[in-house]
Coordinates of N, CA and C in Angstrom, one line a residue:
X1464 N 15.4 11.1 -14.6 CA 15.8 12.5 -14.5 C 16.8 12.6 -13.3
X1465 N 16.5 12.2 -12.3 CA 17.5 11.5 -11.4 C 18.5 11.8 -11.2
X1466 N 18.7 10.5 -11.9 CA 20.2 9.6 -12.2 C 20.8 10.8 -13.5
X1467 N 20.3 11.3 -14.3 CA 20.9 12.0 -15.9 C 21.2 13.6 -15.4
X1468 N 20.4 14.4 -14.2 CA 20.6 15.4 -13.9 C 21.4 15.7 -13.0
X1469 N 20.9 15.1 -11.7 CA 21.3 15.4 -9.9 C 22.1 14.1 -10.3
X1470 N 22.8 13.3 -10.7 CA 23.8 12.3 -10.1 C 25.4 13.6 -10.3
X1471 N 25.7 14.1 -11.2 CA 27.0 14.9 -11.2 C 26.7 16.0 -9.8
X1472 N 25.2 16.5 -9.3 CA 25.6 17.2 -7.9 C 25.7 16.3 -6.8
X1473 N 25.5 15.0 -7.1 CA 25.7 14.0 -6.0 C 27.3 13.7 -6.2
X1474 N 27.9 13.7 -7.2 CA 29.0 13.4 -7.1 C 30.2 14.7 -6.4
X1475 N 29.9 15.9 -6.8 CA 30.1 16.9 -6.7 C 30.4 17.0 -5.1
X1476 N 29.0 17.1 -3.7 CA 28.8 16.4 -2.8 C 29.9 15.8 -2.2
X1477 N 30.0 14.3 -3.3 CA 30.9 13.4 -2.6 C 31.9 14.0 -2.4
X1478 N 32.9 14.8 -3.2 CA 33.9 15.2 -3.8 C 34.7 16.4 -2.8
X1479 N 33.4 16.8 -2.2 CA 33.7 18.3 -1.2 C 33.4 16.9 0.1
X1480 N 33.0 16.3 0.1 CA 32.9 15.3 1.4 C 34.6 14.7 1.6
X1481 N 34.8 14.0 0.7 CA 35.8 13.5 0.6 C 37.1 14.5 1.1
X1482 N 36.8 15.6 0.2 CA 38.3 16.8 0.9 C 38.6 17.0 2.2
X1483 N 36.8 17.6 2.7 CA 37.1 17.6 4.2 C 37.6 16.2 4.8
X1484 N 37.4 15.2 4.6 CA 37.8 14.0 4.9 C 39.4 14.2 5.3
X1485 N 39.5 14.6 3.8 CA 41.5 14.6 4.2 C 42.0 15.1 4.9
X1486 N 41.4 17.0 4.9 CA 41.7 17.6 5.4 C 41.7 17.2 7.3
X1487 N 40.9 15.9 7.3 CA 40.8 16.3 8.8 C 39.8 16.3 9.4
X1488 N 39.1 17.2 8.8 CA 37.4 17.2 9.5 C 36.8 15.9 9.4
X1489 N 36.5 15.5 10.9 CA 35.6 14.3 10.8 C 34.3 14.6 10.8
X1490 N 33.6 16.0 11.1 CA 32.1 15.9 11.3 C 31.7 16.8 10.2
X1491 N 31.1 17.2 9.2 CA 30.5 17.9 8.4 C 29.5 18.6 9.0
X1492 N 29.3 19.9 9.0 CA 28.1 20.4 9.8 C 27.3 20.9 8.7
X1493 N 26.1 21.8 9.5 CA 25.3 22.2 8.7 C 25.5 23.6 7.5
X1494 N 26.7 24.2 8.7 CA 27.6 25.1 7.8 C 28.5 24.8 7.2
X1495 N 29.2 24.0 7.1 CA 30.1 23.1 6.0 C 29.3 22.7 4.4
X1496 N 27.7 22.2 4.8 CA 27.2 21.9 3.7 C 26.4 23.4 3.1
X1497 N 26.7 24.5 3.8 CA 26.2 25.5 3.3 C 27.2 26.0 2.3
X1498 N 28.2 26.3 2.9 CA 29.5 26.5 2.6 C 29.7 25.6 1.1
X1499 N 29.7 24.6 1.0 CA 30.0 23.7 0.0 C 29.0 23.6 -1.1
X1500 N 27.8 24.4 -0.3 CA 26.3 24.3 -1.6 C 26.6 24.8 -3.2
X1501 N 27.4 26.1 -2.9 CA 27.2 26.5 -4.3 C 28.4 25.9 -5.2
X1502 N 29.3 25.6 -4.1 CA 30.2 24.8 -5.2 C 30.1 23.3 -5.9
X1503 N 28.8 23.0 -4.8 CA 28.0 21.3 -5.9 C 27.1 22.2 -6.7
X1504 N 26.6 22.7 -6.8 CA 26.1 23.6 -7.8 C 26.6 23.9 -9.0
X1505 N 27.9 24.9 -8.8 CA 28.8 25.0 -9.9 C 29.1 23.9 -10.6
X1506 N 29.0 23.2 -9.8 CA 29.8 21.6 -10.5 C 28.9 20.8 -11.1
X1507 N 27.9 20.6 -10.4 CA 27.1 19.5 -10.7 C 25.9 20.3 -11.8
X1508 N 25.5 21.0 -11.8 CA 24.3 21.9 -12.9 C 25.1 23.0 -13.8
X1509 N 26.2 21.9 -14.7 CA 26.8 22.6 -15.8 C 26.3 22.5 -16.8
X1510 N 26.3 23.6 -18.0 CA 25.4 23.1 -19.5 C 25.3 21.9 -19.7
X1511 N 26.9 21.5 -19.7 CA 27.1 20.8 -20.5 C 26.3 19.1 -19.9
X1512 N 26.1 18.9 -18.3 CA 25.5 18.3 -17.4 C 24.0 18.1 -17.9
X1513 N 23.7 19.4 -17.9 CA 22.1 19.8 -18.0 C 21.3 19.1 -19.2
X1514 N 22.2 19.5 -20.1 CA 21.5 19.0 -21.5 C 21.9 18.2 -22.2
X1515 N 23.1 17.1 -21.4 CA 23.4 15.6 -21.5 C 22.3 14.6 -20.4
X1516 N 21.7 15.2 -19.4 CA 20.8 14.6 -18.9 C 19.2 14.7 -19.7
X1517 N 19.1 16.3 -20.3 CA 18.0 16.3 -20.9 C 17.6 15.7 -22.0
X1518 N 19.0 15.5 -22.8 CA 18.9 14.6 -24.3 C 18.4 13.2 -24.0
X1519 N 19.1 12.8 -22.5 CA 18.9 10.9 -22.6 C 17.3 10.9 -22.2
X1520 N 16.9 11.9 -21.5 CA 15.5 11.5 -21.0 C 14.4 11.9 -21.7
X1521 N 15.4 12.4 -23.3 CA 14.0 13.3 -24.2 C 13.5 14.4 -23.8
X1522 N 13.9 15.4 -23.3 CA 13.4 16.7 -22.9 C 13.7 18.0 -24.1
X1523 N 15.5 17.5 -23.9 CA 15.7 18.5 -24.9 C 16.8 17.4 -26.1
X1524 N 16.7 17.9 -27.4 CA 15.9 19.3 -27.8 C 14.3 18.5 -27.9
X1525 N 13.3 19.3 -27.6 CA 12.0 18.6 -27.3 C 12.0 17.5 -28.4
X1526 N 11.6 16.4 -27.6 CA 11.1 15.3 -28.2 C 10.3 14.5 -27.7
X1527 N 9.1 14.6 -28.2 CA 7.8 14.2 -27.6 C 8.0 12.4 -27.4
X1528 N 8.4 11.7 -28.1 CA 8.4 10.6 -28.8 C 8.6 9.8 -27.4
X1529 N 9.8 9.9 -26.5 CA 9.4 9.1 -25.1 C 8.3 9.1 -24.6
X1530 N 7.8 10.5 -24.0 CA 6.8 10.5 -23.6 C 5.5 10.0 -23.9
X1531 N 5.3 10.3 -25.0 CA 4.4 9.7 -26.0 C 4.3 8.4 -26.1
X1532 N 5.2 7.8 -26.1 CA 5.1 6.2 -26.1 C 5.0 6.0 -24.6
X1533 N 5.1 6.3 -23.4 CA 4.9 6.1 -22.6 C 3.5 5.8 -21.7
X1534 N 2.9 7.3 -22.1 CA 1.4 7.5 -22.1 C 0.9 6.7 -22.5
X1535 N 1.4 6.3 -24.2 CA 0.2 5.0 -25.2 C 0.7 3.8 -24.5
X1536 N 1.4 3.8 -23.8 CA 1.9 2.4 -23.0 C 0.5 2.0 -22.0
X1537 N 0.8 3.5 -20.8 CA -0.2 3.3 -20.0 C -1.8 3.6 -20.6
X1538 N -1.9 4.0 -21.4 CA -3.4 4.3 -22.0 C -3.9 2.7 -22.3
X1539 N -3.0 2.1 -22.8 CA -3.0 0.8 -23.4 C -3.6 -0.2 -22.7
X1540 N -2.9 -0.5 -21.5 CA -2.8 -1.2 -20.5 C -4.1 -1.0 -19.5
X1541 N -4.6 0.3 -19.6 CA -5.6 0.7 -19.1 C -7.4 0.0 -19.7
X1542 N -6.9 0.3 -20.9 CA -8.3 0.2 -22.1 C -8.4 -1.0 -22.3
X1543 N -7.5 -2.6 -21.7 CA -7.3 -3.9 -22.1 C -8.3 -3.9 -21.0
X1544 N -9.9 -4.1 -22.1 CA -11.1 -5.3 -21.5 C -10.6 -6.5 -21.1
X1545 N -11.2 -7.3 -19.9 CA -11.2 -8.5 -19.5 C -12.0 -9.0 -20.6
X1546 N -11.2 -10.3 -21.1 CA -11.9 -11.2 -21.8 C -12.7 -11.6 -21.7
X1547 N -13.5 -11.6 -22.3 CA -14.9 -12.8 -21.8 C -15.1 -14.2 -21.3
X1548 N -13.7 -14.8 -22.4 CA -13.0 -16.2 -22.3 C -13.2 -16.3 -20.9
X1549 N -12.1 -15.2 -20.0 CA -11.6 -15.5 -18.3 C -12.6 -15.9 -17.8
X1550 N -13.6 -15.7 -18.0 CA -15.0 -16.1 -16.6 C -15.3 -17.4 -16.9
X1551 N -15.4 -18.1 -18.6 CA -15.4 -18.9 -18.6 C -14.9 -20.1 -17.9
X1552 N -13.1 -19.7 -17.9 CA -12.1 -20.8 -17.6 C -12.2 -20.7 -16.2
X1553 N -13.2 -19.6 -15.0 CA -12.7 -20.1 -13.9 C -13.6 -21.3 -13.4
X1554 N -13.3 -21.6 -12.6 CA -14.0 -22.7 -11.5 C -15.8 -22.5 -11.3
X1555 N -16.3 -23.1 -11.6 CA -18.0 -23.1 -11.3 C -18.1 -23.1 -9.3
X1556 N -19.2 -22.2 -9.0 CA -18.6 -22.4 -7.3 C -19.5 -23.1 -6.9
X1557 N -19.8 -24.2 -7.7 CA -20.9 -25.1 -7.1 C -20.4 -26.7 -7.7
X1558 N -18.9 -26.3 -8.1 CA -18.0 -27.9 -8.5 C -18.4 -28.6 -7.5
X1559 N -17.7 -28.3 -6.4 CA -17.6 -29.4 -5.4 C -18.8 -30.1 -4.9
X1560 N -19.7 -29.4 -5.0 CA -21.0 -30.3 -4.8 C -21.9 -30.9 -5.4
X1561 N -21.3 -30.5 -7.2 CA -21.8 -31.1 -8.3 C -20.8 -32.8 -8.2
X1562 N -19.8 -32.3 -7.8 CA -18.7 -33.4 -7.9 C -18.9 -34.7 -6.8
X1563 N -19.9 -33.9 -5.7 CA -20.3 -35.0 -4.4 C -21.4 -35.6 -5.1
X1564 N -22.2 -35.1 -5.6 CA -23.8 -35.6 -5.9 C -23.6 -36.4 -7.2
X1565 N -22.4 -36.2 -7.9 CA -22.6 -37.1 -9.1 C -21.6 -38.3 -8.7
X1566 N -20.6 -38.5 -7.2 CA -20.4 -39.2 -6.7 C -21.0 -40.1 -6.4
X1567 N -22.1 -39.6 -5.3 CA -23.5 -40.1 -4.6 C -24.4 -40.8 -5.6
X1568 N -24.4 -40.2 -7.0 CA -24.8 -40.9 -7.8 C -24.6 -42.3 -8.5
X1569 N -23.2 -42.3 -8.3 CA -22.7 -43.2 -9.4 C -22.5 -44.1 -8.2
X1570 N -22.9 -44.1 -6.7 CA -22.8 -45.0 -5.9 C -23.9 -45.7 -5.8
X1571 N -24.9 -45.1 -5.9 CA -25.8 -45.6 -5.6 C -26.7 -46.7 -7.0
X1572 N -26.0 -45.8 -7.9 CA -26.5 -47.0 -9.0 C -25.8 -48.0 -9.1
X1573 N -24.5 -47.4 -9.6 CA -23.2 -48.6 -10.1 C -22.4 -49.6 -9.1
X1574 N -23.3 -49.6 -7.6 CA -21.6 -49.7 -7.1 C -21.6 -51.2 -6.7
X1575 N -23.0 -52.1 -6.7 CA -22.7 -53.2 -7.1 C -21.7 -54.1 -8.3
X1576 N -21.9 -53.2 -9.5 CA -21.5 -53.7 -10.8 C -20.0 -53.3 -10.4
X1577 N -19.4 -52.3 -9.4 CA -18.0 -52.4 -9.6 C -17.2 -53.5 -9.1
X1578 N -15.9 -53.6 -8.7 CA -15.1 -54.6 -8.5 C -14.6 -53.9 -7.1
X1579 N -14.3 -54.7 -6.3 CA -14.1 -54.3 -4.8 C -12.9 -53.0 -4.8
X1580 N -11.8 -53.4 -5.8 CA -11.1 -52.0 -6.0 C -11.7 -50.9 -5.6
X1581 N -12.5 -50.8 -7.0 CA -13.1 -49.5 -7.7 C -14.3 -49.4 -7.3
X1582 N -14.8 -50.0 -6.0 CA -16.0 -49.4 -4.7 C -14.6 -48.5 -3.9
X1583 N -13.6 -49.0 -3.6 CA -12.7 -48.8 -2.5 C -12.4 -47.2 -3.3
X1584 N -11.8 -46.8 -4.0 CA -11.3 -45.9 -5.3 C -12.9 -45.1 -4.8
X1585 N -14.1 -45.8 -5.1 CA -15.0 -44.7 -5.5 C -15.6 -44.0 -3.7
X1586 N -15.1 -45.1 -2.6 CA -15.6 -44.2 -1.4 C -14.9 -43.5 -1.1
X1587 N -13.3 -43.7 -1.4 CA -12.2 -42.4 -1.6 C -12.6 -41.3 -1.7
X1588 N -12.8 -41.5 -3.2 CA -13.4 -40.3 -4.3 C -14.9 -39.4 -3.5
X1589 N -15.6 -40.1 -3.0 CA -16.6 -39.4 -2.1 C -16.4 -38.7 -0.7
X1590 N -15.3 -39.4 -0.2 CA -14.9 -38.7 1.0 C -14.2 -37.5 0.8
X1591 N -13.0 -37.9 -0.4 CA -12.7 -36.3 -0.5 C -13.4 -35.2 -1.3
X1592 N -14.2 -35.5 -2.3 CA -15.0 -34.2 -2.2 C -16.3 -33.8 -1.2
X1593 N -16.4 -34.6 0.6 CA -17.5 -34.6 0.7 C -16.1 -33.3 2.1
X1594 N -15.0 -33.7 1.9 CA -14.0 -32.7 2.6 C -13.7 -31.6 2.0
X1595 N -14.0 -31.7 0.4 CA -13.3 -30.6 -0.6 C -15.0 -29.8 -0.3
X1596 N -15.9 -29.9 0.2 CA -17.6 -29.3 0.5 C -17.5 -28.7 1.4
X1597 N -17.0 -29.7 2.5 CA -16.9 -28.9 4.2 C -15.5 -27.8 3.9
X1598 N -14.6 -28.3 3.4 CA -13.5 -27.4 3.3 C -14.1 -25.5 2.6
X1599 N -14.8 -26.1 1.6 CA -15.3 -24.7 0.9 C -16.0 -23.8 1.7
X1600 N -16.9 -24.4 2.8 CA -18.1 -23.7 3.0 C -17.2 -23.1 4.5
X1601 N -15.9 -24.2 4.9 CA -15.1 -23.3 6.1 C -14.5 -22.2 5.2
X1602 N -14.0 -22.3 4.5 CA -13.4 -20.8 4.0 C -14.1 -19.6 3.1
X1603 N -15.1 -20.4 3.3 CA -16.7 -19.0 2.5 C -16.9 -18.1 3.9
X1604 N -16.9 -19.1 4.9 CA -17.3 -18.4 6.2 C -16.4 -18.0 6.9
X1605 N -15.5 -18.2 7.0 CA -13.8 -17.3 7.6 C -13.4 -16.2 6.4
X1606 N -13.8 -16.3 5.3 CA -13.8 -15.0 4.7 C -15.0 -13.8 4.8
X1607 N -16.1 -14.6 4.5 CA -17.2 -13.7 5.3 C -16.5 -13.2 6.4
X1608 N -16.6 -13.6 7.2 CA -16.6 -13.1 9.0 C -15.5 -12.1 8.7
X1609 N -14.6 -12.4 8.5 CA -13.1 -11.7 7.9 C -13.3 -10.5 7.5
X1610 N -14.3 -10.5 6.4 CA -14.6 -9.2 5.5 C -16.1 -8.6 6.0
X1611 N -16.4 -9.2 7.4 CA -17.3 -8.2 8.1 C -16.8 -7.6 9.2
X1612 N -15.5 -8.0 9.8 CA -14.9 -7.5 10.5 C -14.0 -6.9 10.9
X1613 N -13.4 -6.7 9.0 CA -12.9 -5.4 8.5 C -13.9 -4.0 8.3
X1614 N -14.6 -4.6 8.0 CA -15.5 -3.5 7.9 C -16.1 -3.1 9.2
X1615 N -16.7 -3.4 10.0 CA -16.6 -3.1 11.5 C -15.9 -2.6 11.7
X1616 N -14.0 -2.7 12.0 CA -13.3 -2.1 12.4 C -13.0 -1.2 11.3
X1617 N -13.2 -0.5 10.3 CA -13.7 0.4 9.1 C -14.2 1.7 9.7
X1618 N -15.9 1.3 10.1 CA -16.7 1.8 10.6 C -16.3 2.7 11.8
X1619 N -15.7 2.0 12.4 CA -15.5 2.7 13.8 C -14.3 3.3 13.8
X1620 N -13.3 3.0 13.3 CA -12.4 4.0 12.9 C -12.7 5.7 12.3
X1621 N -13.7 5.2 11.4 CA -14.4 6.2 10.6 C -14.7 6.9 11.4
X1622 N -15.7 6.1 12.1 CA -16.4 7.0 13.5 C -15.8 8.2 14.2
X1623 N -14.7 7.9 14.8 CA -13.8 8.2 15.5 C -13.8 7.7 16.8
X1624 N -14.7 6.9 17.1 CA -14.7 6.2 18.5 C -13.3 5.6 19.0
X1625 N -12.7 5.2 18.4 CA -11.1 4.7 19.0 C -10.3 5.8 19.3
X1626 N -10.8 6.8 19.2 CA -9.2 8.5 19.4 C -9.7 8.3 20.7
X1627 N -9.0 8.4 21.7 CA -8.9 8.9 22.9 C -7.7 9.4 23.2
X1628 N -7.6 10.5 24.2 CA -6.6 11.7 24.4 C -6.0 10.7 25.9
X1629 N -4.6 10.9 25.4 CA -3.5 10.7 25.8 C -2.7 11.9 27.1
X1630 N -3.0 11.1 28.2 CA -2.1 12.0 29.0 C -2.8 13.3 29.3
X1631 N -2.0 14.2 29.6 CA -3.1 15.6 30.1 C -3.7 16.4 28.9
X1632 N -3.1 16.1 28.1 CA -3.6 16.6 26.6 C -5.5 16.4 26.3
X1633 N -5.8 17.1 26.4 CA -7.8 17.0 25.9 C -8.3 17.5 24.7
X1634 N -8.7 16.6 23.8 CA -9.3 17.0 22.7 C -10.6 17.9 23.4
X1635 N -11.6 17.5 24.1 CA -12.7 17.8 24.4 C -12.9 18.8 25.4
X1636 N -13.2 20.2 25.3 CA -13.5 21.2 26.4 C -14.8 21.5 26.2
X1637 N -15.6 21.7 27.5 CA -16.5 22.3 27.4 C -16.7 23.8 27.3
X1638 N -17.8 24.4 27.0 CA -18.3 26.1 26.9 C -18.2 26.1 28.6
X1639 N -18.3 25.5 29.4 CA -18.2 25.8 31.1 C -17.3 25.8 31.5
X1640 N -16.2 24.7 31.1 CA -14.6 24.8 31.3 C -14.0 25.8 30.9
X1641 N -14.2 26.7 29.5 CA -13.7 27.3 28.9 C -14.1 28.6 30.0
X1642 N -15.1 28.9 29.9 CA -16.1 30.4 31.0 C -14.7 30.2 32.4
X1643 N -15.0 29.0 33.2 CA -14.9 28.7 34.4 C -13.0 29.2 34.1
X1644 N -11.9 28.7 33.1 CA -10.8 29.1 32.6 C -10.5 30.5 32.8
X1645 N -11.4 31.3 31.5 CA -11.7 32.4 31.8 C -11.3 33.6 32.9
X1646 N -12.4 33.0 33.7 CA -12.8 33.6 35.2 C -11.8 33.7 36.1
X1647 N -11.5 32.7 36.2 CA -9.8 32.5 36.4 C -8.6 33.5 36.3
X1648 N -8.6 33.8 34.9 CA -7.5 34.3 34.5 C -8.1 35.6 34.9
X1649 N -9.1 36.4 34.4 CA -9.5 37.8 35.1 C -9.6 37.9 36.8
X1650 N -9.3 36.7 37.3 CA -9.6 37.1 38.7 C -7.9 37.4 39.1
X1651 N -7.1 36.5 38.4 CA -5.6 36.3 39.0 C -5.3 37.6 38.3
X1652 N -5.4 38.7 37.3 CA -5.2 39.8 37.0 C -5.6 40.7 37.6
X1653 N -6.6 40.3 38.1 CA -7.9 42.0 39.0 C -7.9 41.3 40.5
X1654 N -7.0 41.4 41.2 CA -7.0 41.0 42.8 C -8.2 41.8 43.8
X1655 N -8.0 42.8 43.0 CA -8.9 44.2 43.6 C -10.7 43.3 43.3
X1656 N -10.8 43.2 42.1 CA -12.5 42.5 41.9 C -12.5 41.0 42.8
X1657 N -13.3 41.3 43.2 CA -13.5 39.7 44.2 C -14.9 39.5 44.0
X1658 N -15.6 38.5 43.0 CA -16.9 38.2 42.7 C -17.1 36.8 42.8

C-alpha cells in the first residue's frame, strides 16, 4: 500500500525539495513544508494515483481474492501439526550414556579377543563418549543455572525492586512530607498566622 499509494506523494515531496534547491534555499523549514503540503497532495493523491495503487493491491474494484489467499496462507501455516515422525528422529537424551555403557561393555567382554589396534580404536571410542557425558551434563547445568537466573532477574524486575529514583526526582512521598509541604506553603502565604 506503501509503495502503490504514498510513493507519487513521496515523489511529489522530492520534487518541491528539489525546486527550493534551485531556487537557492539551502534549509527547508517547517513552513516551507507547510507551504508545500497541499501541493504533494494535489500531486501525489490523484484519481488516477489512487486507484492505480488500489487495483495492484486488490482493493479496488473490490477483490477479495488477495486477501483471501493471504489469510488461507497464514491460517495454513498456523493449523500445520508437528509430526509425530519429528520426536522420533530427534536424539534420545540418554545416547551418550547408552553409548558409554555399551562401550564399557564391549570392553569388558571382548577386549581380549581384539587385536591391539582395535583395543587402541576401542579406548578412543570410550574416552570420547565418556567426554561427550561430562560435556552433556556441563551444558545441562549452564543452561539450568542460565534459565534460573533469567528468571530471577524476571522476578525482580517484576518486582520493581531495581527502580530507584534518580537525582532529586522521588517516586516515594510520605502522608508526613506531604502535611509537613503543606504547612509550609500556608505559613509562607499567612505571615500574620504563626503556629
Amino acid at each position: 500500500m506503501d509503495v502503490r499509494v504514498f510513493q507519487p506523494m513521496k515523489n511529489a515531496h522530492q520534487r518541491i525539495l528539489r525546486r527550493a534547491l534551485r531556487k537557492g534555499n539551502i534549509s527547508f523549514s517547517r513552513l516551507d513544508f507547510v507551504k508545500g503540503l497541499q501541493e504533494m497532495i494535489d500531486r501525489g493523491f490523484t484519481r488516477k494515483n489512487i486507484i492505480s495503487g488500489f487495483k495492484k493491491s486488490g482493493i479496488f474494484p473490490p477483490n477479495p481474492d488477495p486477501a483471501l489467499a493471504f489469510l488461507l496462507k497464514q491460517q495454513m501455516k498456523a493449523k500445520k501439526a508437528v509430526n509425530p515422525a519429528f520426536a522420533s528422529l530427534l536424539p534420545s537424551e540418554t545416547r551418550f550414556q547408552r553409548a558409554s555403557d555399551t562401550a564399557k561393555r564391549v570392553t569388558e567382554e571382548y577386549f581380549d579377543i581384539f587385536s591391539s589396534p582395535t583395543r587402541a580404536g576401542l579406548l578412543e571410542v570410550r574416552k570420547v563418549v565418556t567426554e561427550a557425558v561430562l560435556l552433556e551434563e556441563t551444558v545441562t547445568m549452564y543452561v539450568d543455572d542460565r534459565r534460573s537466573r533469567i528468571e530471577k532477574r524476571y522476578n525482580q524486575m517484576k518486582r520493581g525492586k531495581r527502580a530507584k529514583p534518580v537525582g532529586d526526582y522521588r517516586h516515594n512521598v510520605s502522608l508526613q512530607e506531604l502535611r509537613d509541604q503543606q504547612a509550609e506553603v500556608i505559613a509562607a502565604r499567612d505571615p500574620n498566622n504563626s503556629t
